[in-house]
mmCIF file of C-alpha atoms and ligand atoms in Angstrom:
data_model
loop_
_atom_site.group_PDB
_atom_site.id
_atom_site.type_symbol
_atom_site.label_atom_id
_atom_site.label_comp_id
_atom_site.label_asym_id
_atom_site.label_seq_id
_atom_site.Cartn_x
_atom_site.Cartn_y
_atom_site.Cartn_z
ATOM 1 C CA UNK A 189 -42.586 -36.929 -122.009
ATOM 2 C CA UNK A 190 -43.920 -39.605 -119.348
ATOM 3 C CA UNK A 191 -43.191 -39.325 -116.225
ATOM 4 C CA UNK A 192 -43.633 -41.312 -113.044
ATOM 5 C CA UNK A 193 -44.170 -39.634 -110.268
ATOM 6 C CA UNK A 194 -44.830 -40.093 -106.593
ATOM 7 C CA UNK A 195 -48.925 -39.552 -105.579
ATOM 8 C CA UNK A 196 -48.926 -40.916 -102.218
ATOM 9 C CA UNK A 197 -46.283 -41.704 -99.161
ATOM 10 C CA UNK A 198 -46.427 -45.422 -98.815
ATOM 11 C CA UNK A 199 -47.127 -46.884 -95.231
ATOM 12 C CA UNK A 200 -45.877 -50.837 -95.311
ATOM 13 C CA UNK A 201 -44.845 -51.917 -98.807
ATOM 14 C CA UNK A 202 -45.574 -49.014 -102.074
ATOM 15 C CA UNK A 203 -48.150 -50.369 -104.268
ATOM 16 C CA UNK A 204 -48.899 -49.508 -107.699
ATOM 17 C CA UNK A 205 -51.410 -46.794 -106.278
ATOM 18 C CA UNK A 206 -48.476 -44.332 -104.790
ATOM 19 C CA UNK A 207 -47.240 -43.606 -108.591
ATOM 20 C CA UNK A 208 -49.042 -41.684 -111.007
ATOM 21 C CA UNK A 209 -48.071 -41.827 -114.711
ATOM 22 C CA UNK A 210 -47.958 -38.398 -116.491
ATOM 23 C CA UNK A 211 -47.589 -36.905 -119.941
ATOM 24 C CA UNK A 212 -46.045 -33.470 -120.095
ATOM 25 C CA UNK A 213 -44.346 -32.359 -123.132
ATOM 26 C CA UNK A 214 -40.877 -32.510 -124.121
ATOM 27 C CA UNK A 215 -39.179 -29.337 -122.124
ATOM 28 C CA UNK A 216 -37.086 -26.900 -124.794
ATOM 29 C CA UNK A 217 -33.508 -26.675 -123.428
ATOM 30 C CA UNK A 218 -32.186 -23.085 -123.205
ATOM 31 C CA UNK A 219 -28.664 -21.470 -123.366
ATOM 32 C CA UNK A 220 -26.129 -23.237 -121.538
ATOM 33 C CA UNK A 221 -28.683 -26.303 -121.526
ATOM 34 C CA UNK A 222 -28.945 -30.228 -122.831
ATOM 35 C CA UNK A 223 -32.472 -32.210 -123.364
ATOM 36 C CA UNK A 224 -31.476 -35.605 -122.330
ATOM 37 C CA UNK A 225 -33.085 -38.811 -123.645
ATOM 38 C CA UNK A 226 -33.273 -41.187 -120.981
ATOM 39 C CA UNK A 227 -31.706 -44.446 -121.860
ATOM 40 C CA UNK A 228 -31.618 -47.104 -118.831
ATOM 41 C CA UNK A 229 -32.944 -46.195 -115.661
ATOM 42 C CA UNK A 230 -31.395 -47.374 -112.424
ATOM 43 C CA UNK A 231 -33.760 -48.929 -109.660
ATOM 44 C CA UNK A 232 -32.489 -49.237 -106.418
ATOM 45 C CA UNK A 233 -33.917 -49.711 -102.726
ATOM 46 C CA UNK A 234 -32.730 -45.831 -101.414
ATOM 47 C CA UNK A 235 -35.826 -44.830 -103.370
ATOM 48 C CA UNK A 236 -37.956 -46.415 -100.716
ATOM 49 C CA UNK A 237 -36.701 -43.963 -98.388
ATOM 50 C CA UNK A 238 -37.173 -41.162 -100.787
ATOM 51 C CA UNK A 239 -40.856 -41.926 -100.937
ATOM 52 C CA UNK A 240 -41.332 -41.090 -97.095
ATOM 53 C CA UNK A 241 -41.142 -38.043 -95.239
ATOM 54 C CA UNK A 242 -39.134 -39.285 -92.593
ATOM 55 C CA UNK A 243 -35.502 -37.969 -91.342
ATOM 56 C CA UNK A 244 -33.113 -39.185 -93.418
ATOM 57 C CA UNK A 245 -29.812 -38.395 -95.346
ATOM 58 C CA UNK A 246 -31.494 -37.310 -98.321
ATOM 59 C CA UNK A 247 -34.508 -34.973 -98.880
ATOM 60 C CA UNK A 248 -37.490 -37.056 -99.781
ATOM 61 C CA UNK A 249 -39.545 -36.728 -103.005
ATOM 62 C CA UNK A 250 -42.195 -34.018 -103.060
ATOM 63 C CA UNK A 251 -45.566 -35.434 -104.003
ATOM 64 C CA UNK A 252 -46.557 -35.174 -107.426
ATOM 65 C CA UNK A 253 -42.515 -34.950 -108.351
ATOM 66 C CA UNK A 254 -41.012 -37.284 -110.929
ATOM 67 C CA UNK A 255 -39.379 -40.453 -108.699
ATOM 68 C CA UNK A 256 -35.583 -39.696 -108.387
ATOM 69 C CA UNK A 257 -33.054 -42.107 -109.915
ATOM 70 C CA UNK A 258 -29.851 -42.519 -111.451
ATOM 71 C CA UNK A 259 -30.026 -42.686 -115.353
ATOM 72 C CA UNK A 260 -28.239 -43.479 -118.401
ATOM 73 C CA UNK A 261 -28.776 -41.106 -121.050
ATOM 74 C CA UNK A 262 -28.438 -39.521 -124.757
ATOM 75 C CA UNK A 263 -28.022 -35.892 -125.335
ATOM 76 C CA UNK A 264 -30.972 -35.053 -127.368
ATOM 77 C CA UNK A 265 -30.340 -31.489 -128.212
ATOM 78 C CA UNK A 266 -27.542 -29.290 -126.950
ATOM 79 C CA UNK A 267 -26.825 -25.767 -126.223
ATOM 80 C CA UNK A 268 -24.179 -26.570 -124.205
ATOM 81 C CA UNK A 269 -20.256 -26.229 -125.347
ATOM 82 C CA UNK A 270 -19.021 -29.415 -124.079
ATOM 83 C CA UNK A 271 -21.785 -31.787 -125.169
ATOM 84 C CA UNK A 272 -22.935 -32.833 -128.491
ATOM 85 C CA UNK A 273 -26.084 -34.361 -129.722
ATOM 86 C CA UNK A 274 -25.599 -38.674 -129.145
ATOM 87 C CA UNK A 275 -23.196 -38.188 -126.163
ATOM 88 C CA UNK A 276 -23.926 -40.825 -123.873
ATOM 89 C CA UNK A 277 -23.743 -39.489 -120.093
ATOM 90 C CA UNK A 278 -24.444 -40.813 -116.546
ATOM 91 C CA UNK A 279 -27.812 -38.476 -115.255
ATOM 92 C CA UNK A 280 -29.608 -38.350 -112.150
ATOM 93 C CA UNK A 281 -32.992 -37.449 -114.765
ATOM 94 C CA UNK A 282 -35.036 -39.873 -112.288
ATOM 95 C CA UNK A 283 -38.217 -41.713 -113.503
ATOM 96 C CA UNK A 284 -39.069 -40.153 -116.782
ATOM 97 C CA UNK A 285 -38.535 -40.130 -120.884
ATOM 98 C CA UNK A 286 -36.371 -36.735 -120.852
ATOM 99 C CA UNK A 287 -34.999 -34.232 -118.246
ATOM 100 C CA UNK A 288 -32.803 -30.807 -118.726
ATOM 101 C CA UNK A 289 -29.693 -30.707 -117.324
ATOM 102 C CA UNK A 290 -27.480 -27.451 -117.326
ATOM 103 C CA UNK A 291 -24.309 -30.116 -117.529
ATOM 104 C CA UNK A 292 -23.537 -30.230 -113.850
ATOM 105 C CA UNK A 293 -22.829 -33.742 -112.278
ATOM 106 C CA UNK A 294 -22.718 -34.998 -115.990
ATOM 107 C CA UNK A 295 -20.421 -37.720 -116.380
ATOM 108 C CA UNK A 296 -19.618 -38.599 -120.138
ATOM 109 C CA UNK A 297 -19.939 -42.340 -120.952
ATOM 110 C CA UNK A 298 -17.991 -44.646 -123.661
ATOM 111 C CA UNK A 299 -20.162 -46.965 -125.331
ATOM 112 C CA UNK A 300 -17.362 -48.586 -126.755
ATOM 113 C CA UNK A 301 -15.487 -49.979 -123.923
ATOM 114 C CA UNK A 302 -18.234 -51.802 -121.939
ATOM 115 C CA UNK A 303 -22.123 -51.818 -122.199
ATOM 116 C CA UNK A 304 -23.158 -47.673 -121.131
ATOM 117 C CA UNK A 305 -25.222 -49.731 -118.200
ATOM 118 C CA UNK A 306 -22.743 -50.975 -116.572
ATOM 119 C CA UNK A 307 -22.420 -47.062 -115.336
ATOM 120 C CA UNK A 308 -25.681 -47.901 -113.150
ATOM 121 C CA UNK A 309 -24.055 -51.167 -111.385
ATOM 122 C CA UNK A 310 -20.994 -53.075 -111.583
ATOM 123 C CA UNK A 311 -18.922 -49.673 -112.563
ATOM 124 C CA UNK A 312 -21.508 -47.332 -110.514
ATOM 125 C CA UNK A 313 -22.989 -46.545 -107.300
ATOM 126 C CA UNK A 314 -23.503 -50.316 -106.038
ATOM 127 C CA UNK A 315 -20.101 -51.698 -107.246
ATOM 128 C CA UNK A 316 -18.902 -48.307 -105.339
ATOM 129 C CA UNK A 317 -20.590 -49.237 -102.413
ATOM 130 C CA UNK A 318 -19.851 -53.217 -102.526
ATOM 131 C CA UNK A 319 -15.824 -52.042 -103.017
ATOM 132 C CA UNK A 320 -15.594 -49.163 -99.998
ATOM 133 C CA UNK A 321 -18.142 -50.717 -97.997
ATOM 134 C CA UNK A 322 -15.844 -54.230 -97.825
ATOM 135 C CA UNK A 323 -12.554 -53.324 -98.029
ATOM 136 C CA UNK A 324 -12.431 -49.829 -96.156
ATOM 137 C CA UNK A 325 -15.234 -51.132 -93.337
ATOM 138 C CA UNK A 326 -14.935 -54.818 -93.173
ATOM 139 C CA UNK A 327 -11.099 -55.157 -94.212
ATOM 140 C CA UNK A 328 -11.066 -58.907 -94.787
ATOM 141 C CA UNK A 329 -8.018 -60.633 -94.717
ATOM 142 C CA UNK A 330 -6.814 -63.889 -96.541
ATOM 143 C CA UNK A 331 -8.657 -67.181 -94.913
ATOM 144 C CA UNK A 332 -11.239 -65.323 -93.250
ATOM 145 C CA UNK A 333 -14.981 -65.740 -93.069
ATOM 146 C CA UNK A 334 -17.119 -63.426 -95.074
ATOM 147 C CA UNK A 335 -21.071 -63.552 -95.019
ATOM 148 C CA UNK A 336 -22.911 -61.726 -97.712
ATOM 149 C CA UNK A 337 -26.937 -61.974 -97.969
ATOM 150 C CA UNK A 338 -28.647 -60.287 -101.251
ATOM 151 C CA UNK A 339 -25.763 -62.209 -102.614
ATOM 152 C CA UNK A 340 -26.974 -61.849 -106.171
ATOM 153 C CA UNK A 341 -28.615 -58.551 -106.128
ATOM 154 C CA UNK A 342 -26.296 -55.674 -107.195
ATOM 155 C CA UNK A 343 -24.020 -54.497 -104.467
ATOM 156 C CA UNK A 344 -23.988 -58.323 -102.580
ATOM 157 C CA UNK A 345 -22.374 -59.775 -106.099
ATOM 158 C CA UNK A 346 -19.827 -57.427 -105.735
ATOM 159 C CA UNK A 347 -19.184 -58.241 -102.165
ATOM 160 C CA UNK A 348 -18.971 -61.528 -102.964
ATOM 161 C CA UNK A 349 -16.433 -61.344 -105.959
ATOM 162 C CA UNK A 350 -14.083 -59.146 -104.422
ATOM 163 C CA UNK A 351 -14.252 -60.922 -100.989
ATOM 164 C CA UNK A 352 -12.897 -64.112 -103.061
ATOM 165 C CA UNK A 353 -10.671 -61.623 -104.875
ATOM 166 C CA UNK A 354 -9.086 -61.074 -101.505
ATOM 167 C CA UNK A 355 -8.856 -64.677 -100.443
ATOM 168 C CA UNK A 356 -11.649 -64.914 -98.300
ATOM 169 C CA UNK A 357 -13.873 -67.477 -97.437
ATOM 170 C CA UNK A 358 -17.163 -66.078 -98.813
ATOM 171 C CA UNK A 359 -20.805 -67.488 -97.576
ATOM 172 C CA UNK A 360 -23.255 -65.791 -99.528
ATOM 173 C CA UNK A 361 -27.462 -65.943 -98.448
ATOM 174 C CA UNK A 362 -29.763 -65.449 -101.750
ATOM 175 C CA UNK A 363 -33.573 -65.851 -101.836
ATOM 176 C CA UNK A 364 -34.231 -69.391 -103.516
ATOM 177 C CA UNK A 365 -32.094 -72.004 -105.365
ATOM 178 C CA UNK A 366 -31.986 -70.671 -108.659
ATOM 179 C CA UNK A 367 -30.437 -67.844 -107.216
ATOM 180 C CA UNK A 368 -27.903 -70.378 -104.871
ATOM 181 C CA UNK A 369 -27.417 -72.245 -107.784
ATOM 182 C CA UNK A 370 -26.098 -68.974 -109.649
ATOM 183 C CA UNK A 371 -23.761 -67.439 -106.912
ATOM 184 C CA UNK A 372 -22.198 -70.829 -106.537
ATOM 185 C CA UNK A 373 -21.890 -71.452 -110.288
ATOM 186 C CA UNK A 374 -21.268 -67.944 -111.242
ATOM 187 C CA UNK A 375 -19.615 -65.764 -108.362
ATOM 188 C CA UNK A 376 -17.195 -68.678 -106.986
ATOM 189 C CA UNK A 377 -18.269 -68.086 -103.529
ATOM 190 C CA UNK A 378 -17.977 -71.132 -100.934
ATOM 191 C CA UNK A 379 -21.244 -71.486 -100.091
ATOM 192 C CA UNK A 380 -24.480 -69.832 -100.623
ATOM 193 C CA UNK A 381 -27.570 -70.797 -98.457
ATOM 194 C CA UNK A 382 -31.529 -70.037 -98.949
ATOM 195 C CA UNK A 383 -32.792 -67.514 -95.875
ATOM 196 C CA UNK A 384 -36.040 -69.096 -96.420
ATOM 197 C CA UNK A 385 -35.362 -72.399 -95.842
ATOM 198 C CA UNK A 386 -36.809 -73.416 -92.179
ATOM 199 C CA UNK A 387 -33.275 -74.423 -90.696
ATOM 200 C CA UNK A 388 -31.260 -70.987 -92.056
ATOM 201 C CA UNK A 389 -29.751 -70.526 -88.907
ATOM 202 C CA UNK A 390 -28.237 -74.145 -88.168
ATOM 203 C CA UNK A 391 -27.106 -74.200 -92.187
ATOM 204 C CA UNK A 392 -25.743 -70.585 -91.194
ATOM 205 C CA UNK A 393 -23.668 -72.079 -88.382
ATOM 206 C CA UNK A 394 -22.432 -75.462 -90.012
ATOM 207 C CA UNK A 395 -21.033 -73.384 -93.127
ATOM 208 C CA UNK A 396 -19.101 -71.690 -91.036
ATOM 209 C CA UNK A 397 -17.102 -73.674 -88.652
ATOM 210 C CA UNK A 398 -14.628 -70.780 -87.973
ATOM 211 C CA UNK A 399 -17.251 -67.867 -87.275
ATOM 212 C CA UNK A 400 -17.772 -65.114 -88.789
ATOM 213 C CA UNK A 401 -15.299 -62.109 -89.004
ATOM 214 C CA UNK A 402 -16.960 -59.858 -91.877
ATOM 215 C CA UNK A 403 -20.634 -59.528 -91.973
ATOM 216 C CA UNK A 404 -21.814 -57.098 -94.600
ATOM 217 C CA UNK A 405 -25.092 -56.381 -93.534
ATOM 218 C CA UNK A 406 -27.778 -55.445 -96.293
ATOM 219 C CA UNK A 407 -30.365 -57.201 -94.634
ATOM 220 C CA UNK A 408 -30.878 -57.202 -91.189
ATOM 221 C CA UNK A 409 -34.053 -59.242 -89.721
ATOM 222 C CA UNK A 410 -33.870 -62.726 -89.521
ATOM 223 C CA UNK A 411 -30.338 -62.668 -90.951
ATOM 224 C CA UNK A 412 -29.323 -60.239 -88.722
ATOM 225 C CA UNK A 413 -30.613 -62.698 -85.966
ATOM 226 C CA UNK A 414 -28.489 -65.993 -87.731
ATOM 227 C CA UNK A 415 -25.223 -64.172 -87.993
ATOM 228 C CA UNK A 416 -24.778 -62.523 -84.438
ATOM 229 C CA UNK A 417 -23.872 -65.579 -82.833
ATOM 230 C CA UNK A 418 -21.597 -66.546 -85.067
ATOM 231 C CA UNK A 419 -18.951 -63.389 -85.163
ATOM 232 C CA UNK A 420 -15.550 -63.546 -84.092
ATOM 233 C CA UNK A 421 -13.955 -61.143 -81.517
ATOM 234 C CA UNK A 422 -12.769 -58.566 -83.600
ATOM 235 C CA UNK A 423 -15.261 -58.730 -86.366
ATOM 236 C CA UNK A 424 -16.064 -55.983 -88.854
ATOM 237 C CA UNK A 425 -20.081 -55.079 -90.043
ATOM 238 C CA UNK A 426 -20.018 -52.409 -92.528
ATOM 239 C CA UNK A 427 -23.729 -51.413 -92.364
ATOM 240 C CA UNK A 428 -24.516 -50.775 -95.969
ATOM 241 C CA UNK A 429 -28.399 -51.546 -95.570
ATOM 242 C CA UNK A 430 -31.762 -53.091 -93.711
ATOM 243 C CA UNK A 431 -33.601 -54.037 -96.610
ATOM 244 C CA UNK A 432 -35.749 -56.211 -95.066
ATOM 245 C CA UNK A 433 -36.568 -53.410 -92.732
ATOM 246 C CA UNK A 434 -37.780 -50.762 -95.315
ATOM 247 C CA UNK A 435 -41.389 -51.493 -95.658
ATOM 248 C CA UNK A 436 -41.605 -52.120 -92.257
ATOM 249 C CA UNK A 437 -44.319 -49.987 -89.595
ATOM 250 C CA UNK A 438 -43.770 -51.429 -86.467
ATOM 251 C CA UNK A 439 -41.027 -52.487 -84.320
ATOM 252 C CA UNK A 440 -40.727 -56.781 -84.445
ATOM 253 C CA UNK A 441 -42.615 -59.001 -81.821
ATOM 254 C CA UNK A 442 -40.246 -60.236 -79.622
ATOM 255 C CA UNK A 443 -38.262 -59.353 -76.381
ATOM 256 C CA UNK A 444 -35.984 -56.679 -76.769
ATOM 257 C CA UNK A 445 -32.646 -57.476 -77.360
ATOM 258 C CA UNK A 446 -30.634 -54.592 -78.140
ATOM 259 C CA UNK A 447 -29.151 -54.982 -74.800
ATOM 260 C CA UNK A 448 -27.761 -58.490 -75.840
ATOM 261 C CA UNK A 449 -26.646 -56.991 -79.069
ATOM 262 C CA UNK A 450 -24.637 -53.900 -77.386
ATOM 263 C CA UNK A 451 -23.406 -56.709 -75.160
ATOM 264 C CA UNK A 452 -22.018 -58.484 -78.278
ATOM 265 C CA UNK A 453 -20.258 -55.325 -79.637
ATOM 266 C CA UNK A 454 -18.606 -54.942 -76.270
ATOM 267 C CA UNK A 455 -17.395 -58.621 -75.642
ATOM 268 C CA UNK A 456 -16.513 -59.023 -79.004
ATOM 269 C CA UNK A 457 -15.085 -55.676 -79.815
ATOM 270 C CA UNK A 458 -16.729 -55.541 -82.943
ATOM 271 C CA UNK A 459 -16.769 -52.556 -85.164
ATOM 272 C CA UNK A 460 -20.413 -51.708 -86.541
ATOM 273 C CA UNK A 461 -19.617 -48.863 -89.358
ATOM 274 C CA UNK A 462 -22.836 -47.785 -91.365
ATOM 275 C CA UNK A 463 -21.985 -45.883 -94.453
ATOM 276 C CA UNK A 464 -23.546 -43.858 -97.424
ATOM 277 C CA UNK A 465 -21.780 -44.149 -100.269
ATOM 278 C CA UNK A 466 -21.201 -41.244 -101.915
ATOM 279 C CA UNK A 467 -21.765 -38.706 -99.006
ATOM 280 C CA UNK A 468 -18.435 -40.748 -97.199
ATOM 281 C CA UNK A 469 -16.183 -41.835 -100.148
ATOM 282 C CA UNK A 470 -16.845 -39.720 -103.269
ATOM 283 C CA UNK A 471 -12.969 -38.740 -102.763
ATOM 284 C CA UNK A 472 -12.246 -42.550 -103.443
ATOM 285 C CA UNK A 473 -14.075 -42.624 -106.710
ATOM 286 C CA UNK A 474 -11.626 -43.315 -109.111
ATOM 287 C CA UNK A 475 -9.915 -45.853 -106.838
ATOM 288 C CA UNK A 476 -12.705 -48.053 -107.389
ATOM 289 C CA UNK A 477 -13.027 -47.117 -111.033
ATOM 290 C CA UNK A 478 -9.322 -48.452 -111.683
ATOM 291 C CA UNK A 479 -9.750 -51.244 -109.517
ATOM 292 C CA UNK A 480 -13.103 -52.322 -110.882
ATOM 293 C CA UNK A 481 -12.512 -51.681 -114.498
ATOM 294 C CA UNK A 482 -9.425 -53.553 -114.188
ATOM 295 C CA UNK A 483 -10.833 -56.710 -112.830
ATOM 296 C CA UNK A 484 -13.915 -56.687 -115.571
ATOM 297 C CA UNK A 485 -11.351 -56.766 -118.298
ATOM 298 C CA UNK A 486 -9.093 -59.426 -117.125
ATOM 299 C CA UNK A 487 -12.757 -61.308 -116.545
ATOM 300 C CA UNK A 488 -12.766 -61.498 -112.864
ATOM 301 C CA UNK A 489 -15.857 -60.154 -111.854
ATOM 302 C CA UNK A 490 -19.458 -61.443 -113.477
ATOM 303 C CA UNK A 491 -22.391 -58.994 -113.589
ATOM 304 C CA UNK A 492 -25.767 -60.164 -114.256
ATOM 305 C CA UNK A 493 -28.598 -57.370 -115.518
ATOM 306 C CA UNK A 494 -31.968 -57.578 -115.410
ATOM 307 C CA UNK A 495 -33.049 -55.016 -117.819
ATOM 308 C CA UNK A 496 -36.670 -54.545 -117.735
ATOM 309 C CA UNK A 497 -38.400 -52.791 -121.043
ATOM 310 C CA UNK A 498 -40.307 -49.765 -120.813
ATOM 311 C CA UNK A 499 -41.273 -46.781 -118.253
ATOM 312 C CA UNK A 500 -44.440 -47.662 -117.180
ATOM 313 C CA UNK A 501 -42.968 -50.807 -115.705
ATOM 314 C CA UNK A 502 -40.827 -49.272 -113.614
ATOM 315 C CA UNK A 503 -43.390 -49.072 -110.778
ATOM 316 C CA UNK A 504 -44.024 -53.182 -110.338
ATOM 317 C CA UNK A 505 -39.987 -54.068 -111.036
ATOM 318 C CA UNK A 506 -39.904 -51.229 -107.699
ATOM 319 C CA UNK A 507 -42.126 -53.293 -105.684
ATOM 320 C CA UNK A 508 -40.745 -56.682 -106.646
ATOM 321 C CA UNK A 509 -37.372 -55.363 -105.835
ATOM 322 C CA UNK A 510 -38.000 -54.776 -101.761
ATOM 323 C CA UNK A 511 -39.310 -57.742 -101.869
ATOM 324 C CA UNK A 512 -36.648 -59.846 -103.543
ATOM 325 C CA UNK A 513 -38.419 -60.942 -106.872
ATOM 326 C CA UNK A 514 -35.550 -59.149 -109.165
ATOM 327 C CA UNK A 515 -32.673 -61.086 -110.259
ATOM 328 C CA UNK A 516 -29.226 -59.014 -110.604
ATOM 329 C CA UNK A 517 -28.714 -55.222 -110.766
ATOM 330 C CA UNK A 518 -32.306 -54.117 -111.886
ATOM 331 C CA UNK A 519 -32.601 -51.524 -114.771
ATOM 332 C CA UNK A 520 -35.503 -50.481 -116.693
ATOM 333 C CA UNK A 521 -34.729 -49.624 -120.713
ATOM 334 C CA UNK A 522 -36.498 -46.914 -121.208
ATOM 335 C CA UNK A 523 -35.564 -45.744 -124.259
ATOM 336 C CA UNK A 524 -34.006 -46.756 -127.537
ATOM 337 C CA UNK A 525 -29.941 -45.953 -127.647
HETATM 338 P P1 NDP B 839 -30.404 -55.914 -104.729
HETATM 339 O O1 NDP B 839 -30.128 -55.948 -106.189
HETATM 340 O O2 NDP B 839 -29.596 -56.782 -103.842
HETATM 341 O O3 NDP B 839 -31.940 -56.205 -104.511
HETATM 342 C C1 NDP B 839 -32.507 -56.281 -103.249
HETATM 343 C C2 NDP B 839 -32.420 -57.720 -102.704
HETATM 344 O O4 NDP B 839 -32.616 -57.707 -101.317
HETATM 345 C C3 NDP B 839 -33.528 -58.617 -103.207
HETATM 346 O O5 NDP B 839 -33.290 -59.138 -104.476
HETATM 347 C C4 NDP B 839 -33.535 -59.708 -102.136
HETATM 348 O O6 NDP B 839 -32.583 -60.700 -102.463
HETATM 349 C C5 NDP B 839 -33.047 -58.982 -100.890
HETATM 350 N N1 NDP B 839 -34.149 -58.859 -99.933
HETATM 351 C C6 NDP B 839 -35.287 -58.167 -100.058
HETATM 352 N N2 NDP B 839 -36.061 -58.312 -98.978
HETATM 353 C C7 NDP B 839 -35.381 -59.127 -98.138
HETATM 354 C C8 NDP B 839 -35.654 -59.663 -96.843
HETATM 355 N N3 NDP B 839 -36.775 -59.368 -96.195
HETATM 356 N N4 NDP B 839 -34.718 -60.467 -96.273
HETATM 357 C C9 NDP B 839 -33.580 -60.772 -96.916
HETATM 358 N N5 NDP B 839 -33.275 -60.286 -98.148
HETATM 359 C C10 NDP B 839 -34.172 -59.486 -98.746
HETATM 360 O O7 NDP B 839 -30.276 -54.409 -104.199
HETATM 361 P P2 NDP B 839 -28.945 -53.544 -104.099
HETATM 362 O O8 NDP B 839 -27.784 -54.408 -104.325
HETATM 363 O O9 NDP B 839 -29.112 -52.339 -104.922
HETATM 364 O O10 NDP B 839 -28.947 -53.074 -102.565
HETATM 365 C C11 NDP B 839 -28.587 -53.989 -101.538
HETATM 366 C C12 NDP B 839 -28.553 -53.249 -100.205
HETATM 367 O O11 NDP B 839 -27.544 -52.253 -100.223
HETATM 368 C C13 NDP B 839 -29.839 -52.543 -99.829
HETATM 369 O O12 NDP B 839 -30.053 -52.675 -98.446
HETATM 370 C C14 NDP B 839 -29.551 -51.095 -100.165
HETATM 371 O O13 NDP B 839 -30.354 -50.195 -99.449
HETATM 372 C C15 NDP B 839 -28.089 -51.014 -99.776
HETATM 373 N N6 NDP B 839 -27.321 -49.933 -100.392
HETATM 374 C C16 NDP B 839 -26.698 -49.038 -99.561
HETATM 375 C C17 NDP B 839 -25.910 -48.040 -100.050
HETATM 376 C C18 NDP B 839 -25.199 -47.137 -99.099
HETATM 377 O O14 NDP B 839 -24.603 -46.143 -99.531
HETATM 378 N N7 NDP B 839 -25.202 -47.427 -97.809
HETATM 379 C C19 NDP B 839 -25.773 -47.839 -101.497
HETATM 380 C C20 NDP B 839 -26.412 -48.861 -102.304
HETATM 381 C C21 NDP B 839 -27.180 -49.857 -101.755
HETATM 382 P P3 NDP B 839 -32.827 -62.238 -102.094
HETATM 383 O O15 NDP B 839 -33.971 -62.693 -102.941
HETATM 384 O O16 NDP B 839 -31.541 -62.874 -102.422
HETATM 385 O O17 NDP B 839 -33.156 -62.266 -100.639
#
């Protein structure tokens, strides 16, 4: 049983050194117990917090613990009533081949109606988040101005698609032009600019002419910085994420401006919501599942994977996520189904 565990608490960006890769052997589930076979695991950018010891919503990783993370599994062996051997279930098993699981929190899976990954994106925790996050936070009408940055990743695609399911004008900022190209191409939105390109913020505020009224902020930083100017009285920023913040250990250079920013909120009479998914809308679940599901059938909504093979390269697809080098909802296959 391999396992990848946490050996240090990163400061600035993890590197390869703050995992350790273990073999233990295969635990023996015991009355009332299933050995699960990790199929797909789920990588996401929470797990950066879960790797420091700072205050947060969630209780961080113990050193020398297996990494936390959602999973896609196979009942191995079962001595539990309600689950047979080859049962396909969503898992929280983390970063490792097998885990035990006494069944609670299970949620059964059917391989037959869409690809058993799809649990870990488009129908799971960041479609979830991309669905609440938009519509019960940032409430976008018909003809309004959406901006979405980590437009491609997994929750910003989401934003994205529904936002145009909901007749808005959606702007979308991706890292790169392949990844432009794709949200244009691919997610229908109305524009999608690069927030590396030197002139971001003027590009920001010629595509769009009527302001901003829905800012879904992943981000923050620099385009944090582009979008403030550009929101509407009345505008809505469900604050899902700071990505660009994570790795950080200092506070920016610059003058401090979170007097200019409060000054913003008060002219404009924004509304700045920050959310965690399941600890605010777990009651909403199957909302989302209906409306989701739904949309995937009639072909509505495109999801783009990047499945990574094997375990052991779970720890470099990490990295590359916080800093933007994955492409879609990132999962690692770590198993054979
Ligand atoms: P993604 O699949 O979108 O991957 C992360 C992406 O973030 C990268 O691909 C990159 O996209 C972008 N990024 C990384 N660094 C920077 C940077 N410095 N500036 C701008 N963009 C950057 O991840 P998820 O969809 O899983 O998560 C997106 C956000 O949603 C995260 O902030 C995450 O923490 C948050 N989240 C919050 C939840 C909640 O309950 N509040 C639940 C789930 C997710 P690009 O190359 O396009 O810049």
């Amino acid at each position: 049983n391999r396992q990848l565990t946490l050996a240090s608490r990163p400061v600035g960006a993890p590197t390869v050194n703050d995992f350790a890769l273990h073999e233990t052997a295969i635990p023996t589930p015991q009355s009332g117990e299933v050995l699960l076979r990790t199929v797909f695991l789920s990588l996401d950018p929470y797990m950066r917090g879960r790797m420091s010891d700072a205050k947060s919503y969630a209780d961080p990783v113990a050193i020398g613990q297996p990494m936390v993370g959602g999973t896609v599994s196979r009942v191995h062996a079962s001595h539990h009533p309600d689950f047979q051997v080859g049962d396909w279930v969503l898992s929280y098993s983390g970063w490792q081949d097998y885990a035990l699981s006494n069944g609670e929190g299970l949620i059964k899976l059917d391989p037959t109606q869409v690809p058993p990954s799809y649990a870990l994106g488009v129908l799971g925790m960041p479609g979830f988040t991309a669905y609440m996050g938009l519509l019960d936070i940032g409430k976008p009408q018909p003809g309004e101005t959406i901006v979405v940055a980590a437009a491609t990743g997994a929750v910003g695609s989401m934003v994205a698609q529904i936002g145009k399911l909901k007749g808005a004008k959606v702007v979308a900022i991706a890292g790169g032009t392949d990844k432009c190209s794709y949200a244009r191409d691919n997610l229908g939105v109305d524009a999608c600019l690069d927030h590396k390109a030197d002139d971001f913020a003027e590009q920001l505020a010629k595509a769009c002419p009527d302001g901003i009224d829905v800012y879904f902020e992943s981000v923050g930083g620099k385009v944090l910085d582009a979008v403030l100017p550009l929101l509407n009285t009345g505008a809505r920023i469900p604050v899902c994420g700071l990505i660009s913040q994570y790795n950080a250990t200092a506070l920016p250079d610059g003058p401090d401006r979170l007097g200019q920013l409060m000054g913003s909120i008060l002219v404009k009479r924004m509304t700045v919501k920050g959310f965690i998914i399941f600890d605010d809308y777990a009651h909403r679940y199957n909302e989302f599942a209906q409306d989701m599901s739904q949309w995937l059938n009639e072909g509505k909504i495109h999801y783009r994977e990047q499945i990574v093979d094997e375990l052991d390269q779970a720890t470099q697809a990490f990295i590359g996520l916080l800093q933007g080098e994955n492409f879609g909802k990132l999962v690692i296959r770590v198993g054979d189904d």
